[in-house]
Short mmCIF file of N, CA and C in Angstrom, two decimals:
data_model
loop_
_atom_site.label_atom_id
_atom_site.label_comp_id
_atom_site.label_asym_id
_atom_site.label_seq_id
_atom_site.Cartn_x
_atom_site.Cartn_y
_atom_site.Cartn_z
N UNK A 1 29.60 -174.60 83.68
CA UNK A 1 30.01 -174.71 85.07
C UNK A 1 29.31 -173.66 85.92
N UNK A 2 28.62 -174.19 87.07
CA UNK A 2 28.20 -172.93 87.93
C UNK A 2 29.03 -172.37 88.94
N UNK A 3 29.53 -171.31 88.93
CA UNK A 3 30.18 -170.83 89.57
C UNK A 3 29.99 -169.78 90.82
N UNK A 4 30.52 -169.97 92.34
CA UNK A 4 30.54 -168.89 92.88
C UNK A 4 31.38 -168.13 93.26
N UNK A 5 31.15 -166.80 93.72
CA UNK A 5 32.12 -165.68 94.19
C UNK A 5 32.22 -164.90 95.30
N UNK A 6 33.58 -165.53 95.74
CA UNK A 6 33.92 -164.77 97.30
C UNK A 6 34.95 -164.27 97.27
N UNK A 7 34.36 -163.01 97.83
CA UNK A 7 35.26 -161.77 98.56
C UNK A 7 35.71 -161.86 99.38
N UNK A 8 37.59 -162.18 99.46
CA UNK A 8 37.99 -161.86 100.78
C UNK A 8 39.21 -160.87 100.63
N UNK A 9 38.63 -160.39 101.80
CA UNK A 9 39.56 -158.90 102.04
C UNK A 9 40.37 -158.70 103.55
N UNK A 10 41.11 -157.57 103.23
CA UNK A 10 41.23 -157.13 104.78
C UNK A 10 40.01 -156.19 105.48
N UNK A 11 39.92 -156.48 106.33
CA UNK A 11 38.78 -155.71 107.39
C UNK A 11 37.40 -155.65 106.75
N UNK A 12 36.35 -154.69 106.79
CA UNK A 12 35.47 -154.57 106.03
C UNK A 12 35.28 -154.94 104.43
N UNK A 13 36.48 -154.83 103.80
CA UNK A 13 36.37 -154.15 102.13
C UNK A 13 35.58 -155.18 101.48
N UNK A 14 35.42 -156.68 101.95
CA UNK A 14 35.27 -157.30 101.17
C UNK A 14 33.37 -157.21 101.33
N UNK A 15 32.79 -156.96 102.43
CA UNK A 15 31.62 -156.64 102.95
C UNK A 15 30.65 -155.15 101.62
N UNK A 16 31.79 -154.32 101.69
CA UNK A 16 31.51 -153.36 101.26
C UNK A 16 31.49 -153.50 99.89
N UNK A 17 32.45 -154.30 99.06
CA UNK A 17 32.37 -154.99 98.07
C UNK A 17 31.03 -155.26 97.38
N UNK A 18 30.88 -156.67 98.02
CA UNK A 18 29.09 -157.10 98.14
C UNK A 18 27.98 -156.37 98.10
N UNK A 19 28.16 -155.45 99.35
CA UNK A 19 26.80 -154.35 99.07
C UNK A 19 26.77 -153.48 98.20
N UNK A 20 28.10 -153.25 97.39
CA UNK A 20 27.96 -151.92 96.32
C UNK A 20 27.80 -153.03 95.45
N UNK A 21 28.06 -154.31 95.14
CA UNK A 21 27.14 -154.92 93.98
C UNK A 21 25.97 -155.06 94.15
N UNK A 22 25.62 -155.47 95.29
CA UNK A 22 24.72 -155.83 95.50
C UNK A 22 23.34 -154.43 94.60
N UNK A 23 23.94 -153.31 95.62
CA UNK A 23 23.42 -151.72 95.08
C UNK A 23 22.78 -152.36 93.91
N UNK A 24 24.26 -152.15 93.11
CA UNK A 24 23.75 -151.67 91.26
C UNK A 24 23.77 -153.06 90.60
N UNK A 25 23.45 -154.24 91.10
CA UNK A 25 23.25 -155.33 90.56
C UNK A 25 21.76 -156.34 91.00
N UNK A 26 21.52 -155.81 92.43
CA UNK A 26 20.79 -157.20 92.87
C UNK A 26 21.79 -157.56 93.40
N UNK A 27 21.24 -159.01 94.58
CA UNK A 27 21.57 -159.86 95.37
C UNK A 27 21.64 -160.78 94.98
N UNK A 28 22.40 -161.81 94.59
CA UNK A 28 22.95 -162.92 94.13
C UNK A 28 22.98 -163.86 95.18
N UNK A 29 22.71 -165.15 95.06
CA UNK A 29 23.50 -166.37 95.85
C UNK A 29 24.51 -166.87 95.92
N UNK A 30 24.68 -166.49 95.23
CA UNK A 30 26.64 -167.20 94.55
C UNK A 30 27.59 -165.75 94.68
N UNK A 31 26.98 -164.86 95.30
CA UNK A 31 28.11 -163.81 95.76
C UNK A 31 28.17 -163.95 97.16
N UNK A 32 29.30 -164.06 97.75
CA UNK A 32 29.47 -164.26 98.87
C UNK A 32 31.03 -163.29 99.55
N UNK A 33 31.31 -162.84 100.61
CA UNK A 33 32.31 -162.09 101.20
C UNK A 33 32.55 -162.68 102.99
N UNK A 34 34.02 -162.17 102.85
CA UNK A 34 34.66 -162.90 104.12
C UNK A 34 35.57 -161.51 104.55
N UNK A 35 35.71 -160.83 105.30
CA UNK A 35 36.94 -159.92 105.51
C UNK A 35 37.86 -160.73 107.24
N UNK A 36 38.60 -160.50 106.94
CA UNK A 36 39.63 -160.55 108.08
C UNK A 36 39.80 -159.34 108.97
N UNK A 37 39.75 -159.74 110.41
CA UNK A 37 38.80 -158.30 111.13
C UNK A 37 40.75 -158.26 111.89
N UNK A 38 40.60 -157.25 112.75
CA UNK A 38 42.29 -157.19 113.58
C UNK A 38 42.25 -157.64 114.51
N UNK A 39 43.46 -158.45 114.59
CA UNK A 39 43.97 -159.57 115.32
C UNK A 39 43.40 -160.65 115.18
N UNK A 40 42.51 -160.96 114.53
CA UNK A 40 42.32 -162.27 113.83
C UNK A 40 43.22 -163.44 113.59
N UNK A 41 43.05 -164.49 114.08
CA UNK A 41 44.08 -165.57 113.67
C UNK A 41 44.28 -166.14 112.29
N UNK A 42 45.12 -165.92 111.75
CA UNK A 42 45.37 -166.43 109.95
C UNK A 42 44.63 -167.40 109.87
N UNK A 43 44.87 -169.00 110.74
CA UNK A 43 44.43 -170.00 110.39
C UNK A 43 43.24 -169.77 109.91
N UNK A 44 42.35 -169.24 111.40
CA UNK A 44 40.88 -169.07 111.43
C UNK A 44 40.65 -168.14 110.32
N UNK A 45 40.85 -167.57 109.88
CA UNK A 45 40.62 -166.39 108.63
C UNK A 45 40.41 -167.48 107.70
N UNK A 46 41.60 -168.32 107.20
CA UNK A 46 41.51 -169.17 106.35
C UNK A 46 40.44 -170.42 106.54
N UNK A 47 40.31 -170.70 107.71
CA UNK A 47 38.90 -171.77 108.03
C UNK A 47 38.04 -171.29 107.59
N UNK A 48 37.75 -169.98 107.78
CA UNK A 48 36.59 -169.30 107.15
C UNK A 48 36.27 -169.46 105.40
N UNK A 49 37.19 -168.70 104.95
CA UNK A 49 37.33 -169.30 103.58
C UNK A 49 37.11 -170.45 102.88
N UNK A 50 37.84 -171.50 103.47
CA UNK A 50 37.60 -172.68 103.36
C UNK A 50 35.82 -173.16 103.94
N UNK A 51 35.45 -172.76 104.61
CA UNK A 51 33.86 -172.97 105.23
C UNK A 51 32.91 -172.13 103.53
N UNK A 52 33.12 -171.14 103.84
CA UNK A 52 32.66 -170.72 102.60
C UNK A 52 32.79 -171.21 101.14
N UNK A 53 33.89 -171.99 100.52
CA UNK A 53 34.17 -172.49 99.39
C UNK A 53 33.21 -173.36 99.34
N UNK A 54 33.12 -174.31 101.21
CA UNK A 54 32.95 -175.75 100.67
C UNK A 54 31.46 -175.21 100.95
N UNK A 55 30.69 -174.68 101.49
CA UNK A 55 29.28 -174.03 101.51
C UNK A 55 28.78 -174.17 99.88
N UNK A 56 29.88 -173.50 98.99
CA UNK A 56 29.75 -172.84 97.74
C UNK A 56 29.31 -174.79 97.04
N UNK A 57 29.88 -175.88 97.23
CA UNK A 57 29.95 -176.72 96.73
C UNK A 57 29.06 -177.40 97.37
N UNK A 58 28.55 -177.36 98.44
CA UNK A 58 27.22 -178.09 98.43
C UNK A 58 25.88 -177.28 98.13
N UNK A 59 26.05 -175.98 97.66
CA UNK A 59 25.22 -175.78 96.88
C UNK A 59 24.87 -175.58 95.51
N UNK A 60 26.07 -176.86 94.95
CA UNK A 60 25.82 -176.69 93.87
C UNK A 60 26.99 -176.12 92.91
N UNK A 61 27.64 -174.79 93.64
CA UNK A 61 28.49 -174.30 92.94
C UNK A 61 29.91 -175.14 92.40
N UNK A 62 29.89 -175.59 91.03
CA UNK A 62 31.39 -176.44 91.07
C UNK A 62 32.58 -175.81 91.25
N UNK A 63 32.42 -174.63 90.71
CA UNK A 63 33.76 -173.67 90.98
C UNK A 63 33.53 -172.71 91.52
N UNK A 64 34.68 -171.92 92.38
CA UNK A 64 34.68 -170.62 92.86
C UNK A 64 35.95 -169.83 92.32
N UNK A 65 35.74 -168.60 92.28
CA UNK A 65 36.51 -167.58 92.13
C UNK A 65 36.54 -166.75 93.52
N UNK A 66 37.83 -166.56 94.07
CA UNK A 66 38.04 -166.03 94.76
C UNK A 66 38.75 -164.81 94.60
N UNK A 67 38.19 -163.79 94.80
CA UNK A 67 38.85 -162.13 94.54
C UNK A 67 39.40 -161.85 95.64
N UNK A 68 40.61 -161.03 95.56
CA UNK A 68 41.27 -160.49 96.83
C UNK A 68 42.18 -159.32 96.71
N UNK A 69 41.98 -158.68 97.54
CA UNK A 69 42.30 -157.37 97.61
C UNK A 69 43.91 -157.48 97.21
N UNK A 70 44.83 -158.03 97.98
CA UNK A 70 46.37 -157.31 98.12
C UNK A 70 46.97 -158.70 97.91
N UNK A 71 47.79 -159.02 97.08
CA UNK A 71 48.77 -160.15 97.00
C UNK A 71 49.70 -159.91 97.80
N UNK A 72 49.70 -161.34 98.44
CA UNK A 72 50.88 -161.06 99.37
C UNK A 72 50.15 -160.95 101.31
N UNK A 73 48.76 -160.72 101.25
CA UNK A 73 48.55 -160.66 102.75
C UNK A 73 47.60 -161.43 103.00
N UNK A 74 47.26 -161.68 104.18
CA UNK A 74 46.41 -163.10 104.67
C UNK A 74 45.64 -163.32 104.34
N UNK A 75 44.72 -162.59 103.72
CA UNK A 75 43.45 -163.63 102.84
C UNK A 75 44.31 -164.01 101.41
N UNK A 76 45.14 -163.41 101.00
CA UNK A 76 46.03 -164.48 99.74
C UNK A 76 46.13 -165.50 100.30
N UNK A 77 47.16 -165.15 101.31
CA UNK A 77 47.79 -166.34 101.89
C UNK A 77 47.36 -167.66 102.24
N UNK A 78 45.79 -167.29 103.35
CA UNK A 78 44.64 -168.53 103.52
C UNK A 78 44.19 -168.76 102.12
N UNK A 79 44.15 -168.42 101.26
CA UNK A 79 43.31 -168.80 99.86
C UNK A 79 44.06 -169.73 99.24
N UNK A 80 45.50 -169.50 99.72
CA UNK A 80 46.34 -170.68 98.87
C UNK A 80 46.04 -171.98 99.23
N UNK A 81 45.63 -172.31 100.37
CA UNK A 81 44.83 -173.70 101.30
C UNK A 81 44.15 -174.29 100.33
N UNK A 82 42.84 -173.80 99.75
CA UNK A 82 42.16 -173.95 99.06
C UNK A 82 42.28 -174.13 97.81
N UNK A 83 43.60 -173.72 97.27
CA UNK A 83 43.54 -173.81 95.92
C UNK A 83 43.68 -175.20 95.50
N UNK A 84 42.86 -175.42 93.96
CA UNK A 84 42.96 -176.61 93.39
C UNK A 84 41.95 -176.12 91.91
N UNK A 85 41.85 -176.95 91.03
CA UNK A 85 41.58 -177.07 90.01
C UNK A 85 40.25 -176.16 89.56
N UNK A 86 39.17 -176.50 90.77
CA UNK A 86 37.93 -175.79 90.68
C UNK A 86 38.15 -174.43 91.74
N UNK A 87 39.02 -174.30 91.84
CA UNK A 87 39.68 -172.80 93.07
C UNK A 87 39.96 -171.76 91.74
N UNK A 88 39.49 -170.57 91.52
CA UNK A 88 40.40 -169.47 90.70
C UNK A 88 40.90 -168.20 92.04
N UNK A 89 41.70 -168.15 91.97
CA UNK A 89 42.18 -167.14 92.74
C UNK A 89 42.59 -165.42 91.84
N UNK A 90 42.20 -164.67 92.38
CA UNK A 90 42.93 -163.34 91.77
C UNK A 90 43.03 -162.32 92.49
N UNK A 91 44.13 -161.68 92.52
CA UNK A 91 44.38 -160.42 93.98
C UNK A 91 44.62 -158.95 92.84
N UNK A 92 43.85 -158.03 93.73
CA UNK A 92 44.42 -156.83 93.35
C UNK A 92 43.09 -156.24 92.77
N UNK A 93 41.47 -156.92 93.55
CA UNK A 93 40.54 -156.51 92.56
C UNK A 93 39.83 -155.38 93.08
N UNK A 94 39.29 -155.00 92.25
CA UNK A 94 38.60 -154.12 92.27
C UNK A 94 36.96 -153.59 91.65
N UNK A 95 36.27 -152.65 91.60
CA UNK A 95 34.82 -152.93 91.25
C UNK A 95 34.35 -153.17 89.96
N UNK A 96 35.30 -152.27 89.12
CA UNK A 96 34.90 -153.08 87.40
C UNK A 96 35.62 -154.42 87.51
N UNK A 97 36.16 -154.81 88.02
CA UNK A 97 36.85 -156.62 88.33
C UNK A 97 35.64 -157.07 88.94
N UNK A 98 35.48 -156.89 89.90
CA UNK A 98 33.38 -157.70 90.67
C UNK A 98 32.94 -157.88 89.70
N UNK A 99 32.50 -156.49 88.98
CA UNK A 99 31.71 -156.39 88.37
C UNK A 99 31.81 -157.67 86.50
N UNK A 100 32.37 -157.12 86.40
CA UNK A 100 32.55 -157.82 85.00
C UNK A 100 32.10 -159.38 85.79
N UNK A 101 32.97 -159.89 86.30
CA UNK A 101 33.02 -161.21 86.80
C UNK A 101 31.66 -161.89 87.32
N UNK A 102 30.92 -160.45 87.83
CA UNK A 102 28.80 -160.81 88.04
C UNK A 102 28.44 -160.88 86.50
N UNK A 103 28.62 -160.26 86.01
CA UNK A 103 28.50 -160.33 84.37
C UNK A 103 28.59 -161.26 83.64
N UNK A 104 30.12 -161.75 83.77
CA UNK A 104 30.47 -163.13 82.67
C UNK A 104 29.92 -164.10 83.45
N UNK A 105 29.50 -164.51 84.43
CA UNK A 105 28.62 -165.25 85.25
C UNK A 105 27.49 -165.62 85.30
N UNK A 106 26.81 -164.71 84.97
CA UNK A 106 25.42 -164.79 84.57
C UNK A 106 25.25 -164.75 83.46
N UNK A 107 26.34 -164.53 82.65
CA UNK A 107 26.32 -164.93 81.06
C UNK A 107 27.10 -165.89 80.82
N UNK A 108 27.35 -166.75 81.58
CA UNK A 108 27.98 -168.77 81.64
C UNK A 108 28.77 -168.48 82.02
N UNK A 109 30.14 -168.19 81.39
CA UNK A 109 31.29 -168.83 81.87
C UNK A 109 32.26 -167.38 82.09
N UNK A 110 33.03 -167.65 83.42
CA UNK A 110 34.04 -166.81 83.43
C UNK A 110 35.51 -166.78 82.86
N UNK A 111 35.94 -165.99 82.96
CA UNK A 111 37.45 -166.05 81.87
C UNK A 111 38.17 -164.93 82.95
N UNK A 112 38.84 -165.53 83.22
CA UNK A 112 40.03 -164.61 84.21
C UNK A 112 40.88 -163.98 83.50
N UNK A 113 41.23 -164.13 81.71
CA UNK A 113 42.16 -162.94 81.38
C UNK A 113 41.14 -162.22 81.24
N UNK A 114 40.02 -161.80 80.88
CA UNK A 114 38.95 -161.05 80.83
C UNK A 114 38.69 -160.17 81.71
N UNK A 115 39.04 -160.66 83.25
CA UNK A 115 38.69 -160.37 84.86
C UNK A 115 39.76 -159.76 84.95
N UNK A 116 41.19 -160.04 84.22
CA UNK A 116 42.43 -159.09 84.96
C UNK A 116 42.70 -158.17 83.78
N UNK A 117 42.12 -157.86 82.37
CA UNK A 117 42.09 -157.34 81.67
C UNK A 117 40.97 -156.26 82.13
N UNK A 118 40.34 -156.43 82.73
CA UNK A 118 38.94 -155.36 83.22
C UNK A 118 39.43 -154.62 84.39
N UNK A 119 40.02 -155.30 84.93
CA UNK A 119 40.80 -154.72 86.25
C UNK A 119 42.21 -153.76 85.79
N UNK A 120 42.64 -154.04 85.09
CA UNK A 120 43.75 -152.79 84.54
C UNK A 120 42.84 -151.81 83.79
N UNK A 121 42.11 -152.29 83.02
CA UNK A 121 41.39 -151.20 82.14
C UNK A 121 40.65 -150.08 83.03
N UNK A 122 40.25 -150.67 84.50
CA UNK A 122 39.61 -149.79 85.14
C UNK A 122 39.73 -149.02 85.53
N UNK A 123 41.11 -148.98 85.77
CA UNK A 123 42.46 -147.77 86.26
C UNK A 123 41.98 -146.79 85.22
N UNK A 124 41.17 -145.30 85.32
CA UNK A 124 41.69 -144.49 84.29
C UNK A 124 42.05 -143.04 85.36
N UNK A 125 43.53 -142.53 84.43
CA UNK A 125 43.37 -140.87 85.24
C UNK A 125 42.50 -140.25 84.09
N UNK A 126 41.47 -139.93 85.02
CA UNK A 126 40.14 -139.06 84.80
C UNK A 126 41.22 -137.65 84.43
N UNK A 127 41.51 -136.76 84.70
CA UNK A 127 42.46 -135.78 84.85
C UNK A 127 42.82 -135.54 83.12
N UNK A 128 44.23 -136.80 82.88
CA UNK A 128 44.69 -136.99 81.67
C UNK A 128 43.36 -137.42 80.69
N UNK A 129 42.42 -138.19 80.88
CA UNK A 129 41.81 -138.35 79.82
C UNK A 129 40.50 -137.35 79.18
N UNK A 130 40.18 -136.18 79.94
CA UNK A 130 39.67 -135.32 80.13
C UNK A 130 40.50 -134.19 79.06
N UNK A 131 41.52 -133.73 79.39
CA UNK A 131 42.60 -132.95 78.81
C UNK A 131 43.09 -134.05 77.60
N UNK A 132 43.12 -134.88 77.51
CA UNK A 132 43.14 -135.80 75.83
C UNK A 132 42.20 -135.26 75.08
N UNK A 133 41.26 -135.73 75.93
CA UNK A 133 39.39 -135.25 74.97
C UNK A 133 39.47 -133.91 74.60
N UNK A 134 40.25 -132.43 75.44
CA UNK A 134 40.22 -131.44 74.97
C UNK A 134 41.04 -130.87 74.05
N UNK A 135 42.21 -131.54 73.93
CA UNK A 135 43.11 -131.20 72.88
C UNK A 135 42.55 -131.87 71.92
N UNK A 136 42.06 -133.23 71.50
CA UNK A 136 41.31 -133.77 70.30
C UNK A 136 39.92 -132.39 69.79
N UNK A 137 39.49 -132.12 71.18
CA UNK A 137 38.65 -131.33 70.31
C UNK A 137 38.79 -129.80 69.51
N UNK A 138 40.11 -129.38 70.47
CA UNK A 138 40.60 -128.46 69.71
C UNK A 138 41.57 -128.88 68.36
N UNK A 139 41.51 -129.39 68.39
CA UNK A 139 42.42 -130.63 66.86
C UNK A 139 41.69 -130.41 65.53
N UNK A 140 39.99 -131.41 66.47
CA UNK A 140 39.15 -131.18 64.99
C UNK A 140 38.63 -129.73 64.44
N UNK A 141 38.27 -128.83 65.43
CA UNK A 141 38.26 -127.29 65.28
C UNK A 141 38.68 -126.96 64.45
N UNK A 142 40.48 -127.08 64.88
CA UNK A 142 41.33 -126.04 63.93
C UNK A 142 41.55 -127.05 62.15
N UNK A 143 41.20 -127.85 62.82
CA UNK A 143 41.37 -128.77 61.27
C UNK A 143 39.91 -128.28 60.26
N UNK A 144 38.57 -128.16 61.03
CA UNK A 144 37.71 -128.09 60.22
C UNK A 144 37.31 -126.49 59.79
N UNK A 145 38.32 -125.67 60.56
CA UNK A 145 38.20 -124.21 59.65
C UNK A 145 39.30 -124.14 59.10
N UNK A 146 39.95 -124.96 58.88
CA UNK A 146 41.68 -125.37 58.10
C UNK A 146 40.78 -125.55 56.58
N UNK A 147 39.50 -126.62 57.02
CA UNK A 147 38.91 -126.90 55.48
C UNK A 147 38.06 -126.27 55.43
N UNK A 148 37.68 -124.98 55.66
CA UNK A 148 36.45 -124.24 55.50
C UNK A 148 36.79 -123.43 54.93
N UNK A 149 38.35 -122.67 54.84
CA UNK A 149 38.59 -122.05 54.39
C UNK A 149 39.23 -122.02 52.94
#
C-alpha cells in the first residue's frame, strides 16, 4: 500500500514538524502538513484536511496516516470527517513518532502499534537515565574489585 503523511497541528507545529524531517531526512512527497492558525474556522480547518487527504489520493497515495498533536482539539476533531478504512488517525505525536513512521514507509508498510509504541518509548527522563547508567557503573566497579580481590 502506498501511503501518505499529514501533519495536522495547532498553529505552526505541524509546519515545523515537516521541516525538522525534512532537516534529517530529505523531502518527501507523501509528507505533507496542515496547522490550524487563530481564529480559524473548524469547518475550514477540516476542509483543509480533507483537501489534502483527497490530494494524497489522486496521487496515488491509497492510504493516509494522519498524526496529530492533542486528542481532543480541532484538528482531532476535523480528522474524524475523514475517517474511514484507508484514514489512520493518531494524536499525541511526536518526532521519534514522524520519524519511525518516514521509516516504516519507505520500508513498505506502516504499523501503528509500532508508531504508538515509538511514541511512548520516546519519552525518556534524560536526568533518571543518566544517574541509572551511574549507579550501574559504580555496581560493576565495586563488583569487579569484589573479584580481584
Amino acid at each position: 500500500n502506498v501511503t501518505g503523511i499529514l501533519i495536522a497541528t495547532h498553529h505552526n507545529l505541524a509546519e515545523a514538524f515537516r521541516e525538522t524531517v525534512e532537516m534529517i531526512a530529505g523531502k518527501h512527497d507523501f509528507v505533507e502538513s496542515v496547522g490550524l492558525r487563530a481564529g480559524q474556522d473548524p469547518e475550514a480547518f477540516g476542509q483543509l484536511i480533507a483537501d489534502k487527504v483527497e490530494q494524497f489520493h489522486q496521487r496515488g497515495h491509497e492510504e493516509v496516516v494522519v498524526m496529530l498533536d492533542l486528542f481532543g482539539g480541532t484538528p482531532c476533531n476535523q480528522s474524524a470527517f475523514v475517517l474511514n478504512e484507508q484514514i489512520t488517525v493518531l494524536t499525541g505525536m511526536n518526532l521519534p513518532m514522524v520519524m519511525e513512521c518516514l521509516g516504516l514507509r519507505m520500508g513498505g508498510e506502516i504499523s501503528t502499534d509500532t508508531l504508538e509504541e515509538t511514541a511512548k518509548t520516546g519519552i525518556v527522563n534524560f536526568n533518571k537515565m543518566l544517574e541509572e547508567k551511574k549507579k550501574a557503573g559504580r555496581s560493576r566497579r565495586r563488583s569487579k574489585e569484589e573479584t580481584a580481590e
